[in-house]
Amino acid sequence: MEETYLLNVEGVKKKILHGGQGELPKLQDGSKITFHFQTLKDDFERTVIDDSREAGIPMEIIVGKMFKLEIWETLLSSMRAGEVAEFWCDAIHTGMYALVSRGMRRIAEGRDPLEGQKHRCGMGNMFDYHSTGYDDLDELQRTPQPLIFIMELFRVEEPSAYKRDTWAMSKEEKLAAVPVLHSEGNRLVLRKQFGQAAAKYQEAVICLRNLQAKEKPWEDGWLKLESLVTPLVLNYCQCQLELGEYYEVLEHTTELLQKHNDNAKAYFKRAKAHAAVWNEREAREDFLRVAHLDPSMAAAVKKELKQLGERMRKKHVEDRKRYQGLFQPPRG
């Protein structure tokens, strides 16, 4: 079945290649659209530029999240589930395709799609790039032209019907997700599932850091978010201690202490990580800071220092035996 339609959009033609089922989807901000696409040049050979099937997974976009090729939302909104359609789009709608394709290709290659991109609007970035890194896309960037998109729509999911990635959440949704993730992390810790708990704490921190990026550092809004970040980072570090990821703990506690140099719990966790990797001097310094900042932890510090001393003495004995064996002359 092939029927050609003129959508109510200038410079767009639609041809249905395979009919879909049900009603037209009702798109709203946050809806997730899953589909396959193929992009072709409008030339005699119908040269293929991109094909999502080559990557092996369908494309997903979130409605209202500033996807750079806005016309795709319009095209997909005219399709039913299971439908396959071909769209001809004039150059007025395809000028940003080179940048969109560049990002998608980088993701498929396991690279950062924003590598080297300046913090400017999409059109500004177009003029910043001398090359996209792909010859065919450089040609599209130099000479914008009509393109053909063949799309197969799989499904449209309402915002409440799927687990949304952090980047796709609104400010309110991120704030609401943080206490839920914190609680889930605590529950997993009680079950000693430290790896899964760490992932929950990390996801909550990412939500808050994304929100912090829009606030001015050290002002009220930023500080309120930071007060939520700190306990999550400490919980994350405790999980990493349990998992034996000591250098991960050293990195995150040091970063935390650069902003909050009076946090006794951060010093305590960093001291334990130092002790675990045989940094005796650093461990002792951090444990003593803990006792100075929080006298109520003095007993715990005393216990840790005693254990550290015993471990270091045992290590020194073992090292001496090992080195003596190395320098003893061979018998006979």
Tab-separated table of N, CA, C and O in Angstrom, residues 63-172:
chain	number	residue	atom	x	y	z
A	63	VAL	N	10.035	13.069	23.682
A	63	VAL	CA	9.333	14.256	23.189
A	63	VAL	C	9.582	15.439	24.113
A	63	VAL	O	9.523	15.320	25.340
A	64	GLY	N	9.881	16.590	23.518
A	64	GLY	CA	10.054	17.818	24.287
A	64	GLY	C	11.417	17.989	24.898
A	64	GLY	O	11.643	18.927	25.664
A	65	LYS	N	12.393	17.102	24.574
A	65	LYS	CA	13.725	17.192	25.173
A	65	LYS	C	14.742	17.784	24.198
A	65	LYS	O	15.905	17.439	24.191
A	66	MET	N	14.271	18.678	23.337
A	66	MET	CA	15.128	19.481	22.472
A	66	MET	C	16.005	18.619	21.568
A	66	MET	O	17.186	18.879	21.376
A	67	PHE	N	15.428	17.549	21.003
A	67	PHE	CA	16.146	16.790	19.997
A	67	PHE	C	16.404	17.715	18.823
A	67	PHE	O	15.521	18.444	18.371
A	68	LYS	N	17.632	17.712	18.324
A	68	LYS	CA	18.051	18.755	17.383
A	68	LYS	C	17.303	18.723	16.049
A	68	LYS	O	17.248	19.725	15.352
A	69	LEU	N	16.763	17.563	15.668
A	69	LEU	CA	16.023	17.483	14.414
A	69	LEU	C	14.534	17.461	14.731
A	69	LEU	O	13.909	16.408	14.789
A	70	GLU	N	13.976	18.648	14.945
A	70	GLU	CA	12.610	18.760	15.438
A	70	GLU	C	11.595	18.132	14.493
A	70	GLU	O	10.538	17.666	14.937
A	71	ILE	N	11.905	18.107	13.206
A	71	ILE	CA	10.934	17.590	12.243
A	71	ILE	C	10.624	16.123	12.495
A	71	ILE	O	9.525	15.651	12.176
A	72	TRP	N	11.543	15.386	13.128
A	72	TRP	CA	11.271	13.967	13.374
A	72	TRP	C	10.067	13.769	14.281
A	72	TRP	O	9.290	12.848	14.088
A	73	GLU	N	9.888	14.619	15.277
A	73	GLU	CA	8.712	14.494	16.140
A	73	GLU	C	7.438	14.679	15.319
A	73	GLU	O	6.443	13.978	15.519
A	74	THR	N	7.479	15.626	14.391
A	74	THR	CA	6.316	15.867	13.533
A	74	THR	C	6.021	14.656	12.668
A	74	THR	O	4.861	14.231	12.525
A	75	LEU	N	7.058	14.082	12.074
A	75	LEU	CA	6.860	12.923	11.204
A	75	LEU	C	6.293	11.745	11.990
A	75	LEU	O	5.335	11.096	11.557
A	76	LEU	N	6.885	11.471	13.137
A	76	LEU	CA	6.469	10.314	13.931
A	76	LEU	C	5.059	10.485	14.493
A	76	LEU	O	4.337	9.503	14.695
A	77	SER	N	4.655	11.723	14.733
A	77	SER	CA	3.314	11.956	15.268
A	77	SER	C	2.229	11.632	14.239
A	77	SER	O	1.059	11.517	14.593
A	78	SER	N	2.624	11.474	12.975
A	78	SER	CA	1.643	11.147	11.932
A	78	SER	C	1.541	9.654	11.683
A	78	SER	O	0.821	9.216	10.783
A	79	MET	N	2.241	8.842	12.488
A	79	MET	CA	2.316	7.401	12.242
A	79	MET	C	1.592	6.613	13.328
A	79	MET	O	1.504	7.044	14.475
A	80	ARG	N	1.118	5.428	12.939
A	80	ARG	CA	0.527	4.485	13.878
A	80	ARG	C	1.539	3.380	14.193
A	80	ARG	O	2.477	3.152	13.431
A	81	ALA	N	1.329	2.702	15.295
A	81	ALA	CA	2.228	1.614	15.687
A	81	ALA	C	2.282	0.561	14.588
A	81	ALA	O	1.250	0.134	14.064
A	82	GLY	N	3.496	0.148	14.217
A	82	GLY	CA	3.680	-0.849	13.166
A	82	GLY	C	3.750	-0.273	11.772
A	82	GLY	O	4.045	-1.001	10.811
A	83	GLU	N	3.511	1.001	11.644
A	83	GLU	CA	3.518	1.635	10.323
A	83	GLU	C	4.940	1.855	9.819
A	83	GLU	O	5.857	2.140	10.596
A	84	VAL	N	5.123	1.703	8.506
A	84	VAL	CA	6.365	2.057	7.831
A	84	VAL	C	6.029	3.139	6.822
A	84	VAL	O	5.116	2.980	6.007
A	85	ALA	N	6.736	4.256	6.896
A	85	ALA	CA	6.415	5.382	6.009
A	85	ALA	C	7.699	6.027	5.508
A	85	ALA	O	8.746	5.975	6.156
A	86	GLU	N	7.575	6.632	4.318
A	86	GLU	CA	8.695	7.354	3.713
A	86	GLU	C	8.333	8.843	3.670
A	86	GLU	O	7.246	9.219	3.242
A	87	PHE	N	9.261	9.665	4.146
A	87	PHE	CA	9.026	11.109	4.198
A	87	PHE	C	10.088	11.830	3.364
A	87	PHE	O	11.294	11.577	3.521
A	88	TRP	N	9.631	12.706	2.506
A	88	TRP	CA	10.539	13.605	1.789
A	88	TRP	C	10.510	14.947	2.514
A	88	TRP	O	9.443	15.514	2.759
A	89	CYS	N	11.688	15.433	2.926
A	89	CYS	CA	11.756	16.688	3.672
A	89	CYS	C	12.684	17.666	2.959
A	89	CYS	O	13.835	17.316	2.628
A	90	ASP	N	12.195	18.859	2.764
A	90	ASP	CA	12.971	19.894	2.104
A	90	ASP	C	14.148	20.319	2.999
A	90	ASP	O	14.177	20.045	4.206
A	91	ALA	N	15.093	21.033	2.402
A	91	ALA	CA	16.310	21.447	3.115
A	91	ALA	C	16.016	22.354	4.302
A	91	ALA	O	16.836	22.447	5.222
A	92	ILE	N	14.862	23.008	4.321
A	92	ILE	CA	14.544	23.879	5.454
A	92	ILE	C	14.404	23.074	6.745
A	92	ILE	O	14.495	23.627	7.849
A	93	HIS	N	14.185	21.760	6.628
A	93	HIS	CA	14.026	20.902	7.807
A	93	HIS	C	15.249	20.034	8.091
A	93	HIS	O	15.293	19.369	9.134
A	94	THR	N	16.215	20.000	7.185
A	94	THR	CA	17.309	19.029	7.306
A	94	THR	C	18.669	19.669	7.564
A	94	THR	O	19.683	18.966	7.585
A	95	GLY	N	18.710	20.979	7.792
A	95	GLY	CA	19.987	21.673	7.958
A	95	GLY	C	20.817	21.167	9.122
A	95	GLY	O	22.046	21.242	9.097
A	96	MET	N	20.160	20.637	10.172
A	96	MET	CA	20.875	20.164	11.354
A	96	MET	C	21.222	18.673	11.283
A	96	MET	O	21.822	18.139	12.211
A	97	TYR	N	20.862	18.019	10.177
A	97	TYR	CA	21.017	16.560	10.157
A	97	TYR	C	22.469	16.125	10.316
A	97	TYR	O	22.757	15.113	10.968
A	98	ALA	N	23.410	16.855	9.741
A	98	ALA	CA	24.821	16.453	9.830
A	98	ALA	C	25.264	16.348	11.286
A	98	ALA	O	25.948	15.393	11.671
A	99	LEU	N	24.866	17.321	12.116
A	99	LEU	CA	25.253	17.283	13.534
A	99	LEU	C	24.549	16.156	14.277
A	99	LEU	O	25.142	15.490	15.127
A	100	VAL	N	23.271	15.946	13.971
A	100	VAL	CA	22.528	14.864	14.618
A	100	VAL	C	23.154	13.519	14.271
A	100	VAL	O	23.392	12.674	15.135
A	101	SER	N	23.446	13.316	12.987
A	101	SER	CA	24.036	12.062	12.534
A	101	SER	C	25.418	11.860	13.148
A	101	SER	O	25.768	10.746	13.557
A	102	ARG	N	26.190	12.934	13.251
A	102	ARG	CA	27.518	12.851	13.860
A	102	ARG	C	27.416	12.299	15.289
A	102	ARG	O	28.163	11.417	15.692
A	103	GLY	N	26.468	12.855	16.071
A	103	GLY	CA	26.295	12.390	17.444
A	103	GLY	C	25.875	10.938	17.506
A	103	GLY	O	26.395	10.162	18.313
A	104	MET	N	24.931	10.532	16.642
A	104	MET	CA	24.447	9.153	16.658
A	104	MET	C	25.560	8.179	16.272
A	104	MET	O	25.683	7.090	16.829
A	105	ARG	N	26.381	8.579	15.301
A	105	ARG	CA	27.480	7.703	14.878
A	105	ARG	C	28.520	7.558	15.987
A	105	ARG	O	29.064	6.473	16.200
A	106	ARG	N	28.796	8.655	16.680
A	106	ARG	CA	29.767	8.580	17.776
A	106	ARG	C	29.277	7.647	18.881
A	106	ARG	O	30.054	6.885	19.461
A	107	ILE	N	27.989	7.729	19.197
A	107	ILE	CA	27.423	6.842	20.219
A	107	ILE	C	27.568	5.388	19.788
A	107	ILE	O	27.959	4.520	20.572
A	108	ALA	N	27.252	5.108	18.505
A	108	ALA	CA	27.361	3.736	17.994
A	108	ALA	C	28.799	3.229	18.048
A	108	ALA	O	29.047	2.031	18.197
A	109	GLU	N	29.765	4.157	17.953
A	109	GLU	CA	31.182	3.789	18.005
A	109	GLU	C	31.720	3.749	19.431
A	109	GLU	O	32.906	3.502	19.649
A	110	GLY	N	30.853	4.030	20.409
A	110	GLY	CA	31.278	4.018	21.803
A	110	GLY	C	32.053	5.249	22.202
A	110	GLY	O	32.817	5.235	23.167
A	111	ARG	N	31.854	6.356	21.494
A	111	ARG	CA	32.566	7.594	21.780
A	111	ARG	C	31.599	8.627	22.345
A	111	ARG	O	30.378	8.479	22.271
A	112	ASP	N	32.165	9.690	22.915
A	112	ASP	CA	31.367	10.764	23.490
A	112	ASP	C	30.762	11.594	22.366
A	112	ASP	O	31.499	12.186	21.571
A	113	PRO	N	29.403	11.667	22.260
A	113	PRO	CA	28.795	12.431	21.162
A	113	PRO	C	29.059	13.923	21.248
A	113	PRO	O	28.930	14.634	20.248
A	114	LEU	N	29.423	14.440	22.436
A	114	LEU	CA	29.649	15.881	22.610
A	114	LEU	C	31.131	16.233	22.646
A	114	LEU	O	31.479	17.370	22.938
A	115	GLU	N	31.994	15.279	22.322
A	115	GLU	CA	33.426	15.528	22.378
A	115	GLU	C	33.804	16.700	21.479
A	115	GLU	O	33.519	16.716	20.285
A	116	GLY	N	34.424	17.707	22.087
A	116	GLY	CA	34.876	18.858	21.319
A	116	GLY	C	33.818	19.892	21.052
A	116	GLY	O	34.086	20.943	20.476
A	117	GLN	N	32.584	19.650	21.478
A	117	GLN	CA	31.512	20.592	21.191
A	117	GLN	C	31.513	21.751	22.168
A	117	GLN	O	31.647	21.558	23.366
A	118	LYS	N	31.375	22.962	21.673
A	118	LYS	CA	31.332	24.131	22.534
A	118	LYS	C	29.935	24.302	23.102
A	118	LYS	O	28.950	23.853	22.519
A	119	HIS	N	29.844	24.981	24.219
A	119	HIS	CA	28.542	25.199	24.858
A	119	HIS	C	27.831	26.350	24.167
A	119	HIS	O	27.766	27.469	24.652
A	120	ARG	N	27.286	26.027	22.990
A	120	ARG	CA	26.534	27.014	22.232
A	120	ARG	C	25.347	26.310	21.604
A	120	ARG	O	25.228	25.090	21.655
A	121	CYS	N	24.496	27.095	20.997
A	121	CYS	CA	23.339	26.491	20.351
A	121	CYS	C	23.795	25.651	19.162
A	121	CYS	O	24.912	25.783	18.672
A	122	GLY	N	22.915	24.786	18.672
A	122	GLY	CA	23.282	23.892	17.583
A	122	GLY	C	23.755	24.619	16.348
A	122	GLY	O	24.732	24.235	15.709
A	123	MET	N	23.080	25.712	15.976
A	123	MET	CA	23.471	26.425	14.766
A	123	MET	C	24.840	27.062	14.935
A	123	MET	O	25.663	27.067	14.023
A	124	GLY	N	25.104	27.560	16.138
A	124	GLY	CA	26.425	28.132	16.389
A	124	GLY	C	27.507	27.087	16.271
A	124	GLY	O	28.579	27.333	15.715
A	125	ASN	N	27.213	25.869	16.759
A	125	ASN	CA	28.198	24.811	16.658
A	125	ASN	C	28.466	24.409	15.220
A	125	ASN	O	29.562	23.988	14.880
A	126	MET	N	27.470	24.531	14.364
A	126	MET	CA	27.683	24.194	12.961
A	126	MET	C	28.812	25.018	12.373
A	126	MET	O	29.634	24.538	11.604
A	127	PHE	N	28.867	26.312	12.734
A	127	PHE	CA	29.889	27.184	12.179
A	127	PHE	C	31.234	26.992	12.867
A	127	PHE	O	32.260	27.375	12.322
A	128	ASP	N	31.229	26.409	14.064
A	128	ASP	CA	32.489	26.157	14.761
A	128	ASP	C	33.233	24.973	14.153
A	128	ASP	O	34.444	24.924	14.160
A	129	TYR	N	32.495	23.984	13.645
A	129	TYR	CA	33.148	22.786	13.153
A	129	TYR	C	33.731	23.029	11.766
A	129	TYR	O	33.046	23.481	10.861
A	130	HIS	N	35.005	22.676	11.592
A	130	HIS	CA	35.578	22.651	10.254
A	130	HIS	C	35.246	21.320	9.596
A	130	HIS	O	35.148	21.219	8.390
A	131	SER	N	35.103	20.272	10.406
A	131	SER	CA	34.764	18.960	9.883
A	131	SER	C	34.010	18.183	10.945
A	131	SER	O	34.281	18.307	12.136
A	132	THR	N	33.063	17.366	10.500
A	132	THR	CA	32.348	16.488	11.426
A	132	THR	C	33.147	15.221	11.710
A	132	THR	O	32.824	14.473	12.620
A	133	GLY	N	34.172	14.988	10.888
A	133	GLY	CA	34.915	13.740	10.997
A	133	GLY	C	34.407	12.679	10.042
A	133	GLY	O	34.953	11.574	9.988
A	134	TYR	N	33.369	12.999	9.272
A	134	TYR	CA	32.792	12.077	8.299
A	134	TYR	C	32.599	12.835	6.982
A	134	TYR	O	31.912	13.872	6.942
A	135	ASP	N	33.168	12.321	5.897
A	135	ASP	CA	33.150	13.046	4.615
A	135	ASP	C	31.737	13.305	4.114
A	135	ASP	O	31.423	14.397	3.630
A	136	ASP	N	30.857	12.276	4.216
A	136	ASP	CA	29.502	12.453	3.689
A	136	ASP	C	28.723	13.505	4.477
A	136	ASP	O	27.931	14.267	3.911
A	137	LEU	N	28.974	13.571	5.800
A	137	LEU	CA	28.284	14.581	6.598
A	137	LEU	C	28.856	15.975	6.361
A	137	LEU	O	28.129	16.967	6.419
A	138	ASP	N	30.166	16.047	6.093
A	138	ASP	CA	30.760	17.346	5.747
A	138	ASP	C	30.100	17.906	4.493
A	138	ASP	O	29.848	19.115	4.389
A	139	GLU	N	29.805	17.022	3.552
A	139	GLU	CA	29.142	17.468	2.317
A	139	GLU	C	27.749	18.016	2.623
A	139	GLU	O	27.348	19.069	2.106
A	140	LEU	N	26.994	17.321	3.480
A	140	LEU	CA	25.659	17.798	3.853
A	140	LEU	C	25.739	19.132	4.578
A	140	LEU	O	24.865	19.992	4.429
A	141	GLN	N	26.794	19.307	5.385
A	141	GLN	CA	26.932	20.542	6.137
A	141	GLN	C	27.255	21.713	5.224
A	141	GLN	O	26.788	22.833	5.441
A	142	ARG	N	28.062	21.436	4.180
A	142	ARG	CA	28.413	22.507	3.229
A	142	ARG	C	27.240	22.866	2.333
A	142	ARG	O	27.020	24.043	2.020
A	143	THR	N	26.474	21.841	1.920
A	143	THR	CA	25.378	22.075	0.972
A	143	THR	C	24.108	21.403	1.496
A	143	THR	O	23.801	20.270	1.111
A	144	PRO	N	23.363	22.064	2.398
A	144	PRO	CA	22.099	21.493	2.884
A	144	PRO	C	21.188	21.132	1.724
A	144	PRO	O	21.101	21.870	0.729
A	145	GLN	N	20.505	20.009	1.835
A	145	GLN	CA	19.705	19.496	0.720
A	145	GLN	C	18.524	18.699	1.256
A	145	GLN	O	18.525	18.293	2.416
A	146	PRO	N	17.516	18.457	0.402
A	146	PRO	CA	16.395	17.616	0.836
A	146	PRO	C	16.883	16.208	1.163
A	146	PRO	O	17.834	15.703	0.562
A	147	LEU	N	16.220	15.572	2.129
A	147	LEU	CA	16.553	14.207	2.518
A	147	LEU	C	15.280	13.373	2.580
A	147	LEU	O	14.171	13.900	2.733
A	148	ILE	N	15.455	12.073	2.475
A	148	ILE	CA	14.350	11.126	2.589
A	148	ILE	C	14.551	10.303	3.860
A	148	ILE	O	15.648	9.784	4.099
A	149	PHE	N	13.508	10.210	4.681
A	149	PHE	CA	13.556	9.402	5.900
A	149	PHE	C	12.531	8.275	5.771
A	149	PHE	O	11.347	8.540	5.530
A	150	ILE	N	12.990	7.046	5.915
A	150	ILE	CA	12.084	5.896	5.976
A	150	ILE	C	12.030	5.444	7.424
A	150	ILE	O	13.057	5.093	8.015
A	151	MET	N	10.837	5.487	8.015
A	151	MET	CA	10.689	5.221	9.437
A	151	MET	C	9.713	4.084	9.694
A	151	MET	O	8.694	3.962	8.995
A	152	GLU	N	10.042	3.264	10.684
A	152	GLU	CA	9.139	2.218	11.169
A	152	GLU	C	8.878	2.475	12.644
A	152	GLU	O	9.797	2.389	13.456
A	153	LEU	N	7.641	2.810	12.976
A	153	LEU	CA	7.290	3.128	14.356
A	153	LEU	C	6.933	1.851	15.117
A	153	LEU	O	6.059	1.089	14.708
A	154	PHE	N	7.624	1.628	16.238
A	154	PHE	CA	7.333	0.462	17.068
A	154	PHE	C	6.321	0.793	18.160
A	154	PHE	O	5.314	0.124	18.305
A	155	ARG	N	6.611	1.830	18.932
A	155	ARG	CA	5.701	2.145	20.038
A	155	ARG	C	5.937	3.563	20.543
A	155	ARG	O	7.004	4.136	20.348
A	156	VAL	N	4.910	4.072	21.202
A	156	VAL	CA	4.976	5.349	21.908
A	156	VAL	C	4.549	5.080	23.341
A	156	VAL	O	3.461	4.556	23.582
A	157	GLU	N	5.412	5.410	24.297
A	157	GLU	CA	5.124	5.153	25.710
A	157	GLU	C	4.924	6.466	26.452
A	157	GLU	O	5.688	7.413	26.266
A	158	GLU	N	3.896	6.502	27.271
A	158	GLU	CA	3.658	7.680	28.099
A	158	GLU	C	4.754	7.808	29.157
A	158	GLU	O	5.395	6.812	29.520
A	159	PRO	N	4.975	9.023	29.672
A	159	PRO	CA	6.064	9.223	30.646
A	159	PRO	C	6.000	8.298	31.849
A	159	PRO	O	7.025	7.909	32.390
A	160	SER	N	4.792	7.929	32.266
A	160	SER	CA	4.657	7.077	33.459
A	160	SER	C	4.807	5.590	33.155
A	160	SER	O	4.804	4.763	34.062
A	161	ALA	N	4.968	5.252	31.867
A	161	ALA	CA	4.955	3.844	31.474
A	161	ALA	C	6.337	3.225	31.385
A	161	ALA	O	6.470	2.034	31.128
A	162	TYR	N	7.373	4.000	31.596
A	162	TYR	CA	8.724	3.455	31.492
A	162	TYR	C	9.628	4.161	32.489
A	162	TYR	O	9.324	5.251	32.965
A	163	LYS	N	10.747	3.502	32.808
A	163	LYS	CA	11.726	4.092	33.716
A	163	LYS	C	12.538	5.118	32.935
A	163	LYS	O	13.218	4.783	31.987
A	164	ARG	N	12.470	6.345	33.353
A	164	ARG	CA	13.106	7.415	32.586
A	164	ARG	C	14.561	7.575	32.997
A	164	ARG	O	14.905	7.533	34.184
A	165	ASP	N	15.420	7.747	32.021
A	165	ASP	CA	16.818	8.032	32.296
A	165	ASP	C	16.926	9.397	32.963
A	165	ASP	O	16.096	10.287	32.748
A	166	THR	N	17.991	9.562	33.742
A	166	THR	CA	18.175	10.803	34.483
A	166	THR	C	18.122	12.028	33.589
A	166	THR	O	17.491	13.038	33.903
A	167	TRP	N	18.780	11.946	32.429
A	167	TRP	CA	18.856	13.126	31.550
A	167	TRP	C	17.488	13.537	31.021
A	167	TRP	O	17.285	14.701	30.648
A	168	ALA	N	16.549	12.589	30.992
A	168	ALA	CA	15.232	12.872	30.422
A	168	ALA	C	14.236	13.392	31.453
A	168	ALA	O	13.096	13.678	31.116
A	169	MET	N	14.652	13.523	32.701
A	169	MET	CA	13.733	13.963	33.754
A	169	MET	C	13.684	15.487	33.845
A	169	MET	O	14.677	16.167	33.595
A	170	SER	N	12.547	15.990	34.257
A	170	SER	CA	12.431	17.414	34.560
A	170	SER	C	13.038	17.686	35.932
A	170	SER	O	13.372	16.748	36.678
A	171	LYS	N	13.164	18.961	36.286
A	171	LYS	CA	13.714	19.323	37.587
A	171	LYS	C	12.893	18.701	38.709
A	171	LYS	O	13.457	18.132	39.669
A	172	GLU	N	11.578	18.795	38.613
A	172	GLU	CA	10.709	18.257	39.660
A	172	GLU	C	10.850	16.742	39.768
A	172	GLU	O	10.854	16.180	40.866
